[in-house]
Tab-separated table of C-alpha atoms in Angstrom:
chain	number	residue	atom	x	y	z
A	1	MET	CA	0.000	0.000	0.000
A	2	LYS	CA	2.783	2.418	0.985
A	3	ASN	CA	4.689	1.818	-2.244
A	4	SER	CA	1.579	2.139	-4.415
A	5	ILE	CA	0.691	5.513	-2.855
A	6	LEU	CA	4.218	6.848	-3.254
A	7	THR	CA	4.377	5.533	-6.832
A	8	LEU	CA	1.050	7.155	-7.767
A	9	ALA	CA	2.071	10.448	-6.149
A	10	GLU	CA	5.398	10.429	-8.014
A	11	LYS	CA	3.689	9.606	-11.317
A	12	ASN	CA	1.146	12.414	-10.916
A	13	GLN	CA	3.804	14.911	-9.866
A	14	MET	CA	5.922	14.050	-12.914
A	15	ARG	CA	2.831	14.425	-15.111
A	16	ALA	CA	2.028	17.801	-13.518
A	17	LYS	CA	5.535	19.029	-14.328
A	18	ALA	CA	5.047	17.857	-17.913
A	19	VAL	CA	1.780	19.832	-18.107
A	20	ILE	CA	3.646	22.940	-16.955
A	21	ALA	CA	6.195	22.422	-19.729
A	22	GLU	CA	3.549	21.646	-22.366
A	23	THR	CA	1.521	24.767	-21.604
A	24	GLU	CA	4.599	27.029	-21.375
A	25	VAL	CA	2.684	28.811	-18.605
A	26	VAL	CA	5.824	30.050	-16.843
A	27	ASP	CA	7.321	31.607	-19.982
A	28	ILE	CA	3.965	33.087	-20.961
A	29	TRP	CA	3.588	35.010	-17.706
A	30	ARG	CA	7.232	36.089	-17.707
A	31	SER	CA	6.702	37.490	-21.212
A	32	VAL	CA	4.346	40.122	-19.743
A	33	GLY	CA	6.836	41.067	-17.028
A	34	ALA	CA	5.364	38.967	-14.228
A	35	GLU	CA	7.176	36.952	-11.569
A	36	ILE	CA	5.645	33.461	-11.370
A	37	ASN	CA	6.156	30.967	-8.548
A	38	LEU	CA	4.910	27.435	-8.110
A	39	VAL	CA	3.028	27.062	-4.810
A	40	GLY	CA	0.745	24.472	-3.252
A	41	SER	CA	1.002	20.701	-3.182
A	42	LEU	CA	3.211	20.293	-6.243
A	43	ARG	CA	5.851	22.659	-4.826
A	44	MET	CA	5.901	20.600	-1.612
A	45	GLY	CA	5.895	17.163	-3.255
A	46	LEU	CA	2.435	16.523	-1.803
A	47	LEU	CA	0.331	16.376	-4.958
A	48	MET	CA	-1.571	13.094	-4.934
A	49	LYS	CA	-4.547	12.381	-7.211
A	50	HIS	CA	-6.237	15.790	-7.410
A	51	ARG	CA	-4.973	17.234	-10.703
A	52	ASP	CA	-4.422	20.792	-9.569
A	53	ILE	CA	-1.374	22.994	-10.262
A	54	ASP	CA	-1.033	26.262	-8.346
A	55	PHE	CA	0.938	29.342	-9.304
A	56	HIS	CA	1.199	32.732	-7.661
A	57	ILE	CA	2.028	35.486	-10.104
A	58	TYR	CA	3.296	38.879	-8.987
A	59	THR	CA	2.899	42.109	-10.935
A	60	GLU	CA	3.514	45.780	-10.073
A	61	THR	CA	-0.091	46.581	-11.019
A	62	LEU	CA	-3.140	44.421	-11.571
A	63	ASP	CA	-3.276	45.323	-15.232
A	64	ILE	CA	-6.141	43.287	-16.634
A	65	ALA	CA	-4.986	43.885	-20.225
A	66	ASP	CA	-1.601	42.284	-19.462
A	67	GLY	CA	-3.342	39.390	-17.736
A	68	PHE	CA	-5.569	38.797	-20.750
A	69	LYS	CA	-2.531	39.027	-23.025
A	70	ALA	CA	-0.906	36.160	-21.116
A	71	ILE	CA	-4.131	34.162	-20.927
A	72	SER	CA	-4.830	34.587	-24.640
A	73	ARG	CA	-1.423	33.046	-25.380
A	74	LEU	CA	-2.202	30.177	-23.014
A	75	ALA	CA	-5.575	29.672	-24.707
A	76	GLN	CA	-3.872	29.159	-28.071
A	77	ASN	CA	-2.807	25.737	-26.789
A	78	ARG	CA	-5.564	23.487	-28.140
A	79	ALA	CA	-5.391	21.265	-25.052
A	80	VAL	CA	-6.606	24.204	-22.915
A	81	LYS	CA	-10.353	23.554	-22.863
A	82	LYS	CA	-11.695	26.242	-20.533
A	83	ILE	CA	-10.570	29.452	-18.834
A	84	GLU	CA	-12.120	31.386	-15.937
A	85	TYR	CA	-11.376	34.873	-14.625
A	86	ILE	CA	-12.309	36.337	-11.227
A	87	ASN	CA	-11.463	39.939	-10.349
A	88	LEU	CA	-10.655	40.310	-6.648
A	89	ALA	CA	-8.508	43.431	-7.071
A	90	ASP	CA	-10.675	45.463	-4.692
A	91	THR	CA	-10.585	42.895	-1.866
A	92	GLU	CA	-7.940	42.481	0.837
A	93	GLU	CA	-6.440	39.753	-1.345
A	94	HIS	CA	-5.605	42.281	-4.118
A	95	CYS	CA	-5.564	39.621	-6.793
A	96	ILE	CA	-7.016	38.392	-10.031
A	97	GLU	CA	-7.722	34.684	-10.259
A	98	TRP	CA	-7.138	32.953	-13.570
A	99	HIS	CA	-8.092	29.284	-13.882
A	100	ALA	CA	-7.412	27.083	-16.898
A	101	TRP	CA	-8.419	23.487	-17.558
A	102	TYR	CA	-5.966	21.474	-19.621
A	103	GLU	CA	-6.573	18.037	-21.147
A	104	ASP	CA	-3.448	15.870	-21.159
A	105	LYS	CA	-2.558	13.120	-23.636
A	106	ASP	CA	-4.379	10.549	-21.468
A	107	HIS	CA	-7.534	12.729	-21.520
A	108	HIS	CA	-7.176	13.697	-17.863
A	109	ILE	CA	-8.191	17.255	-17.009
A	110	TRP	CA	-5.718	19.371	-15.030
A	111	GLN	CA	-6.789	22.592	-13.339
A	112	ILE	CA	-4.130	25.287	-13.449
A	113	ASP	CA	-4.782	28.004	-10.861
A	114	MET	CA	-2.918	31.228	-11.572
A	115	ILE	CA	-3.425	33.833	-8.871
A	116	GLN	CA	-2.111	37.227	-10.000
A	117	ILE	CA	-1.209	39.165	-6.854
A	118	LEU	CA	-0.281	42.815	-6.489
A	119	LYS	CA	3.369	43.126	-5.438
A	120	GLY	CA	3.705	44.487	-1.911
A	121	SER	CA	0.167	43.488	-0.887
A	122	ARG	CA	-0.738	41.315	2.080
A	123	TYR	CA	-0.177	37.917	0.447
A	124	ASP	CA	2.996	38.816	-1.495
A	125	GLY	CA	5.253	35.799	-0.859
A	126	TYR	CA	3.078	34.454	1.957
A	127	PHE	CA	2.190	31.077	0.432
A	128	GLU	CA	5.735	30.484	-0.755
A	129	HIS	CA	6.796	30.957	2.886
A	130	VAL	CA	4.077	28.553	4.044
A	131	ALA	CA	5.253	25.916	1.547
A	132	ASP	CA	8.885	26.310	2.602
A	133	ARG	CA	7.956	25.999	6.296
A	134	ILE	CA	5.917	22.849	5.654
A	135	CYS	CA	8.755	21.333	3.616
A	136	SER	CA	11.178	22.077	6.437
A	137	VAL	CA	9.230	19.908	8.907
A	138	LEU	CA	8.016	17.141	6.588
A	139	THR	CA	9.207	13.663	7.498
A	140	PRO	CA	8.813	10.548	5.336
A	141	GLU	CA	6.146	9.385	7.813
A	142	ASN	CA	3.957	12.474	7.818
A	143	ARG	CA	4.403	12.885	4.047
A	144	LEU	CA	3.056	9.346	3.580
A	145	THR	CA	0.187	10.083	5.987
A	146	ILE	CA	-0.769	13.235	4.063
A	147	LEU	CA	-0.633	11.427	0.720
A	148	SER	CA	-2.680	8.526	2.153
A	149	LEU	CA	-5.367	10.880	3.484
A	150	LYS	CA	-5.532	12.649	0.125
A	151	ASN	CA	-5.783	9.286	-1.626
A	152	GLU	CA	-8.711	8.225	0.596
A	153	THR	CA	-10.609	11.464	0.002
A	154	PRO	CA	-13.440	11.005	-2.530
A	155	GLU	CA	-12.850	12.831	-5.819
A	156	GLU	CA	-15.913	15.044	-5.425
A	157	MET	CA	-14.945	16.271	-1.936
A	158	LYS	CA	-13.203	19.653	-1.903
A	159	ILE	CA	-10.606	19.870	0.847
A	160	MET	CA	-7.844	22.462	0.920
A	161	GLY	CA	-4.348	21.026	1.098
A	162	ILE	CA	-3.542	23.158	4.140
A	163	GLU	CA	-6.211	21.264	6.100
A	164	TYR	CA	-4.333	17.982	5.641
A	165	TYR	CA	-1.005	19.572	6.513
A	166	GLN	CA	-2.262	21.245	9.677
A	167	ALA	CA	-4.115	18.145	10.867
A	168	VAL	CA	-1.135	15.828	10.352
A	169	ILE	CA	1.796	18.087	11.229
A	170	GLN	CA	0.270	20.082	14.080
A	171	ASP	CA	-2.210	17.641	15.564
A	172	GLY	CA	-0.797	14.221	14.663
A	173	ILE	CA	-3.853	12.984	12.752
A	174	ASP	CA	-2.960	9.687	11.087
A	175	ASN	CA	-6.166	8.185	9.684
A	176	TYR	CA	-9.093	9.285	7.566
A	177	PHE	CA	-11.782	8.831	10.235
A	178	ASP	CA	-9.939	11.078	12.681
A	179	PHE	CA	-9.241	13.555	9.900
A	180	MET	CA	-12.974	13.901	9.190
A	181	LYS	CA	-13.605	14.454	12.911
A	182	TRP	CA	-10.765	16.997	12.989
A	183	ARG	CA	-12.367	18.895	10.095
A	184	GLU	CA	-15.653	19.127	12.006
A	185	LYS	CA	-13.792	20.874	14.833
A	186	HIS	CA	-11.771	23.072	12.463
A	187	PRO	CA	-14.219	24.340	9.816
A	188	ALA	CA	-12.491	26.058	6.908
A	189	ASP	CA	-13.860	29.483	6.085
A	190	GLY	CA	-11.790	31.295	3.479
A	191	ILE	CA	-7.996	31.378	3.577
A	192	ILE	CA	-6.457	29.332	6.391
A	193	GLU	CA	-3.445	31.222	7.698
A	194	TRP	CA	-1.420	28.447	9.290
A	195	TYR	CA	2.106	27.160	8.976
A	196	PRO	CA	4.309	25.105	11.298
């Protein structure tokens, strides 16, 4: 069981990196002067079966025209099947969310989340710091526990990665039943600001 989980996680992480290369998403955003950083589960080696790739993109202004310029280049890739845009520039998050759905050669759909954040705003660099802190305390045991919990989670259930990390690293949760009980006591409402 342990080996199969680690093998599946490794396979999906390699595939995610291939999707990044195939879409040229990093080069596309850099071409409009943006700084782009991988964040989330893939950055930490904790991507399991949920096909989700997260980037935080930093720009001096939230210029929607520049964002659409980058997204229009991304959309020229015929494997990109859908794109969504959410303007949160006037919220405390000071960001624009761009989401793309990409169909890989095996007909699996990958969601690419590109959060364009205003440089110098509240969340500038925050999630990169969170990822680095989590990586600094990950052990082979709690990494396997996190991957196992993610693997047991039904596909249709939406759970933020940070919930798994907090439950396992902070509170020692080591099985799915206890994780579900933990979630009842720690309801997620918006951004969870936690790191070890």
